[in-house]
PDB file of C-alpha atoms in Angstrom:
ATOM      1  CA  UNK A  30     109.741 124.713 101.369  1.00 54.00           C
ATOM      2  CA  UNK A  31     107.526 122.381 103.529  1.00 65.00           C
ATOM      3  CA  UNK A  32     107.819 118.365 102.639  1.00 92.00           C
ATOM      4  CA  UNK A  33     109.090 115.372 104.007  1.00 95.00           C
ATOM      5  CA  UNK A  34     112.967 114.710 104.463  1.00 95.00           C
ATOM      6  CA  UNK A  35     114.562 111.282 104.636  1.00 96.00           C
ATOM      7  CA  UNK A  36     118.224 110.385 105.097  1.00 95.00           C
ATOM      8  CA  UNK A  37     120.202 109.217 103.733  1.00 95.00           C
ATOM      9  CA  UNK A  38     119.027 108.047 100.363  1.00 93.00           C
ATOM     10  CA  UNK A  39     121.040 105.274 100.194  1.00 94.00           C
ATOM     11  CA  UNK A  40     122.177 103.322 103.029  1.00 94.00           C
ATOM     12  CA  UNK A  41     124.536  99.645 103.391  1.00 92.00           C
ATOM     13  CA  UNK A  42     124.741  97.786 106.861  1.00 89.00           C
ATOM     14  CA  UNK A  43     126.521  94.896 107.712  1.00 89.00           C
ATOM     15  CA  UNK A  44     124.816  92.136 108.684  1.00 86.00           C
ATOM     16  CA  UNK A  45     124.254  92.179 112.574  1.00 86.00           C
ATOM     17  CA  UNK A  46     124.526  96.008 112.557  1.00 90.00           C
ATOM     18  CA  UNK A  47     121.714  98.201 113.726  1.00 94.00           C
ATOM     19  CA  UNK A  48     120.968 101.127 111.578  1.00 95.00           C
ATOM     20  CA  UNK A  49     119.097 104.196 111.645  1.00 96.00           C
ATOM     21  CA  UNK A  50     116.569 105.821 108.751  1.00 97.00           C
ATOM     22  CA  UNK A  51     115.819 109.545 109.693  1.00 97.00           C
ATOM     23  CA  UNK A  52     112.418 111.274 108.791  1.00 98.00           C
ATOM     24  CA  UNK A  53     111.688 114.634 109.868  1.00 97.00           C
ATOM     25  CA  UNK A  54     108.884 116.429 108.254  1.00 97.00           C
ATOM     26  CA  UNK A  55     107.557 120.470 108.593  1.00 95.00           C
ATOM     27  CA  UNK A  56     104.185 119.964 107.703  1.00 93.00           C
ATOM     28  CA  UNK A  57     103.014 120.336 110.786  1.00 93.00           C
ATOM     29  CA  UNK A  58     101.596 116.939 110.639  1.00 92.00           C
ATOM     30  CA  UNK A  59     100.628 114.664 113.673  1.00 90.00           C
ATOM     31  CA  UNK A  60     100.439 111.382 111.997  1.00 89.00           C
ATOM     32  CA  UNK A  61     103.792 109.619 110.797  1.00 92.00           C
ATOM     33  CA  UNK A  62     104.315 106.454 108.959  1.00 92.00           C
ATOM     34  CA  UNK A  63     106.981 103.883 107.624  1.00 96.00           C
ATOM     35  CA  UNK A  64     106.320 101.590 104.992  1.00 95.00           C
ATOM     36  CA  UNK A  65     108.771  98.543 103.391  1.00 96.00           C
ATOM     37  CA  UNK A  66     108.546  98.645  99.674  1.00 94.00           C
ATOM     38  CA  UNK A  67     109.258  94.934  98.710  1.00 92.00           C
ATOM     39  CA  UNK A  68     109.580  94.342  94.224  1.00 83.00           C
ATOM     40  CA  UNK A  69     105.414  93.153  93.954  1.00 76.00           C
ATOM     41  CA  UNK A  70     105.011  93.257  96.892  1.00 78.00           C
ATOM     42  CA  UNK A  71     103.765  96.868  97.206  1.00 84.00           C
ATOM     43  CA  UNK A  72     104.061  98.656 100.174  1.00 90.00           C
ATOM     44  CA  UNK A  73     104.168  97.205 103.653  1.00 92.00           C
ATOM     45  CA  UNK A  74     103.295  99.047 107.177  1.00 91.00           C
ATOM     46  CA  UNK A  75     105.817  98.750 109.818  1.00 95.00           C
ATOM     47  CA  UNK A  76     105.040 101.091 112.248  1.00 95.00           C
ATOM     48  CA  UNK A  77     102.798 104.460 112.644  1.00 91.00           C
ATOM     49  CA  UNK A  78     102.768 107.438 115.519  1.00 92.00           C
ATOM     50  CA  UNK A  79      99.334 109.720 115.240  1.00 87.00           C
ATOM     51  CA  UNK A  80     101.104 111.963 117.941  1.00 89.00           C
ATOM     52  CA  UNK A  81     104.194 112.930 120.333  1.00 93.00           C
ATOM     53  CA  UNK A  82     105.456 109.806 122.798  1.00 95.00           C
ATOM     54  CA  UNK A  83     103.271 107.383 120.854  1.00 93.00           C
ATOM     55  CA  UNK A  84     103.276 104.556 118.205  1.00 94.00           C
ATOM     56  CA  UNK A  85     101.703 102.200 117.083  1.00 92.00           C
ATOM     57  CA  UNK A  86     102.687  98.679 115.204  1.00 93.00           C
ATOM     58  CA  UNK A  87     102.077  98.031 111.558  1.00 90.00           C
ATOM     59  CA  UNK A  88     102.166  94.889 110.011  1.00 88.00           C
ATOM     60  CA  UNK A  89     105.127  94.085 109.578  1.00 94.00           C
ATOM     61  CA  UNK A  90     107.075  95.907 113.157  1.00 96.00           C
ATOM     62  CA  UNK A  91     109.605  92.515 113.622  1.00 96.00           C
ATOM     63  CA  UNK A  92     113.119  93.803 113.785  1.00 96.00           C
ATOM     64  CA  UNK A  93     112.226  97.300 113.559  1.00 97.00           C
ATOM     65  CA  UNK A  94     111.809 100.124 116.726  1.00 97.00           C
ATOM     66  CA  UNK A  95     110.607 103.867 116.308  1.00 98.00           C
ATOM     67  CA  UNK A  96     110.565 106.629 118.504  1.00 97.00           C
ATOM     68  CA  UNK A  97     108.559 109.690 119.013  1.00 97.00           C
ATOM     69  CA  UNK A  98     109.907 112.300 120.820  1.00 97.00           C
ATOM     70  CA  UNK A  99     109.047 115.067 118.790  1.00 96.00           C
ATOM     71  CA  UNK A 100     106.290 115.947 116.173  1.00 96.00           C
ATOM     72  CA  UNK A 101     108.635 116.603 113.504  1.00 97.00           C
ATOM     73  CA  UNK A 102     110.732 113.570 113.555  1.00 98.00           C
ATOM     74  CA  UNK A 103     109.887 109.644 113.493  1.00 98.00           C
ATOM     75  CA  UNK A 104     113.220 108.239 113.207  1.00 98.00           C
ATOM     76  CA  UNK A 105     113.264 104.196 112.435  1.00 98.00           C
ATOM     77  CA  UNK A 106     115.739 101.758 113.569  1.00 97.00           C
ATOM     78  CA  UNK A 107     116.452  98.558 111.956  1.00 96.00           C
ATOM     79  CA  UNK A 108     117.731  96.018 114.348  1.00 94.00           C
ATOM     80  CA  UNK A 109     119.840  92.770 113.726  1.00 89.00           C
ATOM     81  CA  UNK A 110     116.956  90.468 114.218  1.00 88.00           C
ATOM     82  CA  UNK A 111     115.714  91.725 111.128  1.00 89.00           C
ATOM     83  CA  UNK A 112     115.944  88.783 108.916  1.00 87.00           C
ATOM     84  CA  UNK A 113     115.843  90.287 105.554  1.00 90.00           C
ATOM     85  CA  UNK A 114     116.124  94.072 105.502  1.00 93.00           C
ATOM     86  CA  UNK A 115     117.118  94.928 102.188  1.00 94.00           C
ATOM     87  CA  UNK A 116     114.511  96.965 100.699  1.00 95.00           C
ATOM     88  CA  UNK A 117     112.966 100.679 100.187  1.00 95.00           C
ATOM     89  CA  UNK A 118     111.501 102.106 103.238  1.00 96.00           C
ATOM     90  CA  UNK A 119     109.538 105.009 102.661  1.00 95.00           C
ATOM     91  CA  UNK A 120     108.250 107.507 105.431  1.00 96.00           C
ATOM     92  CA  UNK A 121     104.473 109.203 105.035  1.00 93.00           C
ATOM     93  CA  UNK A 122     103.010 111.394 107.025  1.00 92.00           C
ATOM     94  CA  UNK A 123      99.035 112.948 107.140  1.00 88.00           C
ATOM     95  CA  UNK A 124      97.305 115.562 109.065  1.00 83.00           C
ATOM     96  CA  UNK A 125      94.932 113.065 110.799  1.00 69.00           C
ATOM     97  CA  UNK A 126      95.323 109.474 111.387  1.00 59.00           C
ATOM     98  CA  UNK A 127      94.571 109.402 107.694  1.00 57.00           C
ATOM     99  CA  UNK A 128      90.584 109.700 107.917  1.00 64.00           C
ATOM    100  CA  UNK A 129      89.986 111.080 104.657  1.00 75.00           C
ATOM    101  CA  UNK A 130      93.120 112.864 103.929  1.00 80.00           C
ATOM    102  CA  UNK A 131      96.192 111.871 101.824  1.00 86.00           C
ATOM    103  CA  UNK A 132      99.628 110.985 102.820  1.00 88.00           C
ATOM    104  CA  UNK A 133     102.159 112.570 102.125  1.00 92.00           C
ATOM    105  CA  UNK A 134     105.440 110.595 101.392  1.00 94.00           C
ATOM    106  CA  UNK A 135     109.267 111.160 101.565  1.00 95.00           C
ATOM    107  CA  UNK A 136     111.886 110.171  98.707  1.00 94.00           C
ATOM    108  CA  UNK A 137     112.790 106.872 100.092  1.00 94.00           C
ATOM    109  CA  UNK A 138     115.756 105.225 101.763  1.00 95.00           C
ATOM    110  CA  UNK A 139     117.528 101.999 100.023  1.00 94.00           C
ATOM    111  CA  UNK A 140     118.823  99.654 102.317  1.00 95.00           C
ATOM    112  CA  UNK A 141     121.164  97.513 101.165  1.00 94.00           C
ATOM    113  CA  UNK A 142     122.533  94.366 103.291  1.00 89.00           C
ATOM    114  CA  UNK A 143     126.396  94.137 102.117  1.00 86.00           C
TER     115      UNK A 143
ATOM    116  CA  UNK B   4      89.388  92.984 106.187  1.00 71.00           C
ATOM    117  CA  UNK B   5      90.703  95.902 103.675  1.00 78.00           C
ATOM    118  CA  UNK B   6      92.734  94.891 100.531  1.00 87.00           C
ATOM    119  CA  UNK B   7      93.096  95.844  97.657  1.00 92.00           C
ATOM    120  CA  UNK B   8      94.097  93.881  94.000  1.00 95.00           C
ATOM    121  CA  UNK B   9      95.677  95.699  90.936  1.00 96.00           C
ATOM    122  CA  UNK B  10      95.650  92.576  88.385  1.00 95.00           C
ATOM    123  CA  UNK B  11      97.798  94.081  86.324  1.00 96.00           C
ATOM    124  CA  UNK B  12     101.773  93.987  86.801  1.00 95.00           C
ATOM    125  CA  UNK B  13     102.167  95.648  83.590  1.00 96.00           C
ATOM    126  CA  UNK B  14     100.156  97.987  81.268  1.00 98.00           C
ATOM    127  CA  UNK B  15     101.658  99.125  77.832  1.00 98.00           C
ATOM    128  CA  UNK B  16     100.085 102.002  75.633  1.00 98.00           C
ATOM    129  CA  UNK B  17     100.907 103.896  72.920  1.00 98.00           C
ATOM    130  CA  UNK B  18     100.896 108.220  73.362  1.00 98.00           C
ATOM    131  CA  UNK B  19      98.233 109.745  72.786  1.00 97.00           C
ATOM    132  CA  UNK B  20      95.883 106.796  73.600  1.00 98.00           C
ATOM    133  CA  UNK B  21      93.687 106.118  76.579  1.00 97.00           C
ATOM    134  CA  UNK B  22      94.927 104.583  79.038  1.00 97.00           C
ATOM    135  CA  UNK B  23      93.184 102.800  82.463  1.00 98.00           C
ATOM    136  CA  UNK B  24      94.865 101.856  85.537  1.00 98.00           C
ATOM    137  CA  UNK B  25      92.304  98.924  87.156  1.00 98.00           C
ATOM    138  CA  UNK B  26      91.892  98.664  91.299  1.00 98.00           C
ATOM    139  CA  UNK B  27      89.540  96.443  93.166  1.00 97.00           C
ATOM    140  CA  UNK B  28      89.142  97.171  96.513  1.00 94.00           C
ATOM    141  CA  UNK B  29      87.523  94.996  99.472  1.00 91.00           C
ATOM    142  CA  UNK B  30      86.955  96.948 103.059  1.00 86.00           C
ATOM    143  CA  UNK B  31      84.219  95.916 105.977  1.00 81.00           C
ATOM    144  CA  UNK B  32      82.668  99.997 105.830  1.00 80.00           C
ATOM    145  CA  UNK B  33      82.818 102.756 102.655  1.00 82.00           C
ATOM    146  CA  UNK B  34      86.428 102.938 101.680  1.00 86.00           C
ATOM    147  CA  UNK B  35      88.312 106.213 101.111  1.00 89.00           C
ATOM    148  CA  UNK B  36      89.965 105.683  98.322  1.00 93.00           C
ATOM    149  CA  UNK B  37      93.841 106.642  96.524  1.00 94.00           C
ATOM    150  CA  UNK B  38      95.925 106.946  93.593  1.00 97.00           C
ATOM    151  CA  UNK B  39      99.370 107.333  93.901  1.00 96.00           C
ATOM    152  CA  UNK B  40     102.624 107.081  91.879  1.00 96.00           C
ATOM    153  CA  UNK B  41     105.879 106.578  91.774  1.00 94.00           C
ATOM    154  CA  UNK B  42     108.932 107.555  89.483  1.00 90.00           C
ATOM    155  CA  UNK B  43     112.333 105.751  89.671  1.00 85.00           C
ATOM    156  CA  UNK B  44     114.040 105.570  93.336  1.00 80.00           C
ATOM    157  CA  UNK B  45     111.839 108.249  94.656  1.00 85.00           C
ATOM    158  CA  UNK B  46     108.411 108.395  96.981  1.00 88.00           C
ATOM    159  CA  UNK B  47     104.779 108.163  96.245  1.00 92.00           C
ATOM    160  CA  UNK B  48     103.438 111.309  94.588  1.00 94.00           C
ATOM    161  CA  UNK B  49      99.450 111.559  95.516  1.00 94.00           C
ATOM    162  CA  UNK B  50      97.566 111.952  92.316  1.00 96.00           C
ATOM    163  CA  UNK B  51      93.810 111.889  93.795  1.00 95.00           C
ATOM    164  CA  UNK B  52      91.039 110.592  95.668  1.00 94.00           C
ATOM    165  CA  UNK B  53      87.860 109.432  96.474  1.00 93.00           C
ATOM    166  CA  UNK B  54      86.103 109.938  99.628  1.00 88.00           C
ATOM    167  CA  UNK B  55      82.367 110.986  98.875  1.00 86.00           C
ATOM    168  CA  UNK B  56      80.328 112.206  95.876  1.00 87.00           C
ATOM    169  CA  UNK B  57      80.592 112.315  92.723  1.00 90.00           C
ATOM    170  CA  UNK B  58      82.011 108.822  91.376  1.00 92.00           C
ATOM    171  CA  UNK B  59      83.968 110.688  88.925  1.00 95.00           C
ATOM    172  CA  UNK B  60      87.078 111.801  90.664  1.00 96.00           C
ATOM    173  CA  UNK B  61      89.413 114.742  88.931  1.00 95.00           C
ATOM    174  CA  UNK B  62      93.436 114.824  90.085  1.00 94.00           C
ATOM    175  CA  UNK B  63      96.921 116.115  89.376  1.00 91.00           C
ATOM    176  CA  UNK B  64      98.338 115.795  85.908  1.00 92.00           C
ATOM    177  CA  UNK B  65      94.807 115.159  83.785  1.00 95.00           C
ATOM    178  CA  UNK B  66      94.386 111.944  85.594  1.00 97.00           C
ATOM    179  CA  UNK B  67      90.778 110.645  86.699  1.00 97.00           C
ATOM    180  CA  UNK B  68      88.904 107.780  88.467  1.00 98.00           C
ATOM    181  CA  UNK B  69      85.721 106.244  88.579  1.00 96.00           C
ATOM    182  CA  UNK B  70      84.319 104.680  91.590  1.00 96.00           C
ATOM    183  CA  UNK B  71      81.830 101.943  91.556  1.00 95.00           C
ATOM    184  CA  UNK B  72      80.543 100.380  94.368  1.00 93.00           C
ATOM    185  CA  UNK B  73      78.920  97.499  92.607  1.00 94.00           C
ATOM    186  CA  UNK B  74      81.806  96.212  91.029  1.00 95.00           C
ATOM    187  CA  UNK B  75      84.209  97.223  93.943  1.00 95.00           C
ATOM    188  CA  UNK B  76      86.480  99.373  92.031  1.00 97.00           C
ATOM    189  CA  UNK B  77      88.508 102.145  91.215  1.00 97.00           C
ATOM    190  CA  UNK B  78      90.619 102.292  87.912  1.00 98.00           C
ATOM    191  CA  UNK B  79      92.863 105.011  87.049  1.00 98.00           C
ATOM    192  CA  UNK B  80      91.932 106.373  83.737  1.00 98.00           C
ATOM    193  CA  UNK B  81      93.686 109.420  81.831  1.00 98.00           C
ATOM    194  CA  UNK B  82      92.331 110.594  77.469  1.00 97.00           C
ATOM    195  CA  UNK B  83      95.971 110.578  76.261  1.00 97.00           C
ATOM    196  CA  UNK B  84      98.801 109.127  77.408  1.00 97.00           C
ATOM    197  CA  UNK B  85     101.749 111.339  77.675  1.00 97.00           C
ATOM    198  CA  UNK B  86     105.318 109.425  77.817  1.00 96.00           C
ATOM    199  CA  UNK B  87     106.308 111.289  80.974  1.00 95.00           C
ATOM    200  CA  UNK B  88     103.315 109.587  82.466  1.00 96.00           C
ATOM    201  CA  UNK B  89     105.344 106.242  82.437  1.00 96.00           C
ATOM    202  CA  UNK B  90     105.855 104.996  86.372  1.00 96.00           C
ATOM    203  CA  UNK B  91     104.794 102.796  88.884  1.00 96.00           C
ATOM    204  CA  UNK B  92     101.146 103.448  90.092  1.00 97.00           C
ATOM    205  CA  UNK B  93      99.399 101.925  93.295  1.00 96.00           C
ATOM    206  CA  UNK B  94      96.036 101.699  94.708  1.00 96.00           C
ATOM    207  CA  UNK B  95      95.492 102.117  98.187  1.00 93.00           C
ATOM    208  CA  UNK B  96      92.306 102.309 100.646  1.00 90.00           C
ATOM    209  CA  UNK B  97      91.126 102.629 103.750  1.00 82.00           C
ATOM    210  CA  UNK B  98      87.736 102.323 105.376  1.00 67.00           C
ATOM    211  CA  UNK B  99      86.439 104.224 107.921  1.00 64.00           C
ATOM    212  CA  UNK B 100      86.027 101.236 110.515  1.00 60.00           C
ATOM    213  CA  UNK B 101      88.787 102.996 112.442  1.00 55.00           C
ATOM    214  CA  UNK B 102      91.940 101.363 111.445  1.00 55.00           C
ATOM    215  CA  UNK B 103      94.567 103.949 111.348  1.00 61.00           C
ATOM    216  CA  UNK B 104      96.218 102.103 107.978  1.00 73.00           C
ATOM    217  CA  UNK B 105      96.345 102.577 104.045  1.00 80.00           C
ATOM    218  CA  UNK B 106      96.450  99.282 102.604  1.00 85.00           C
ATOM    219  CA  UNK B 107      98.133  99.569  98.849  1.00 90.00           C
ATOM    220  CA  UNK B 108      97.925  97.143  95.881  1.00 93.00           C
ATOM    221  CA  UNK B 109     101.073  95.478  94.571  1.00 93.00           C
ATOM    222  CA  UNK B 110     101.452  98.439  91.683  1.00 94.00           C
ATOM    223  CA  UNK B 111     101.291  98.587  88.277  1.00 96.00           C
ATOM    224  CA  UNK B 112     103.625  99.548  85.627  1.00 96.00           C
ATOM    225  CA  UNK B 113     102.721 101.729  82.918  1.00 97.00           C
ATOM    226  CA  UNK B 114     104.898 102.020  79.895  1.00 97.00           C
ATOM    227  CA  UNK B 115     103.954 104.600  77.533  1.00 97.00           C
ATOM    228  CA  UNK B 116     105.662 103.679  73.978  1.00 97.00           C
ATOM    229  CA  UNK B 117     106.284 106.933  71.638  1.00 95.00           C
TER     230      UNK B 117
END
């Protein structure tokens, strides 16, 4: 059954913690994506990877590191310079840098500051 | 640079109407073009696109959108409202300038009353 996995679905970090937001994906996809959903705000890029070993920031990378190390997986780390991190984060992912093609999204992580 | 504007926050209709979904898009080249949505605490389903052609676009779940290029836009349109169709939708686009980025709208709430 190919899709996108995230874990865990919901998450709570203490303020000054670092946590971590797994993706992994078996769609044999190169491009992967993680977006902040924010209430009307819609969603946010923080950080993309079109292939292995490389990334890319979004709009919105402050407070946040990636890695690439291998096609499947684009884990994202949210540091504790990250002013205000509660929020939805939501992990996409596209055969191309998404030229004409649709991305593909997992079921979403909610991180909660406690 | 690429946004995009859903005007709407909310959108109420009763089953069995029409309803429409509106999306105004600005990008500096032609814009490839997405509907997506979104059910409680879960990710973005895609629901369809626009990339060339024919400006009426056919999707998942007996959705369809209309692009017009004079008037910038790309509204979400669907005969008869079902109340399962009630969720958050968003907009998104891209152009084909070469940024590697999907830029969404804020979203729009549809509420389908029995």
């Amino acid at each position: 059954d190919g899709g996108i996995t995230q874990s865990p679905k919901y998450l709570f970090r203490k303020e000054g913690q670092n946590v971590t937001l797994s993706c992994e994906q078996n769609l044999n996809h190169d491009a992967m994506y993680w977006y902040r959903q924010d209430p009307g705000q819609g969603l946010r890029l923080i950080y993309y990877s079109q292939i292995v070993n490389d990334f890319q920031k979004g709009d919105i990378a402050e407070g946040y590191s990636v890695s690439r190390e291998k096609k499947e997986s684009f884990p994202l780390t949210v540091t504790s310079a990250q002013k205000n991190p509660t929020a939805f984060y939501l992990c996409a992912s596209s055969t191309q840098a998404l030229v004409n093609t649709e991305a593909f999204f997992g079921q979403g992580t909610r991180l909660t500051v406690v | 640079a690429q946004s995009v504007a859903q005007p709407e926050d909310q959108v109420n209709v009763a089953e069995g109407n029409p309803l429409t979904v509106k999306c105004t898009y600005s990008v500096s080249g032609n814009p490839y073009l997405f509907w997506y949505v979104q059910y409680p605490n879960r990710g973005l389903q895609f629901l369809l696109k626009y990339i060339t052609g024919d400006n009426l676009v056919k999707g998942s779940y007996g959705f369809e959108a209309e692009f017009n290029k004079s008037q910038t836009s790309f509204h979400l349109k669907k005969p008869s409202a079902l109340v399962s169709d009630s969720a958050l939708y968003f907009c998104a686009v891209r152009d084909n300038a070469g940024a590697n980025n999907l830029f969404f709208g804020t979203g729009t709430r549809l509420t389908v009353i029995p």
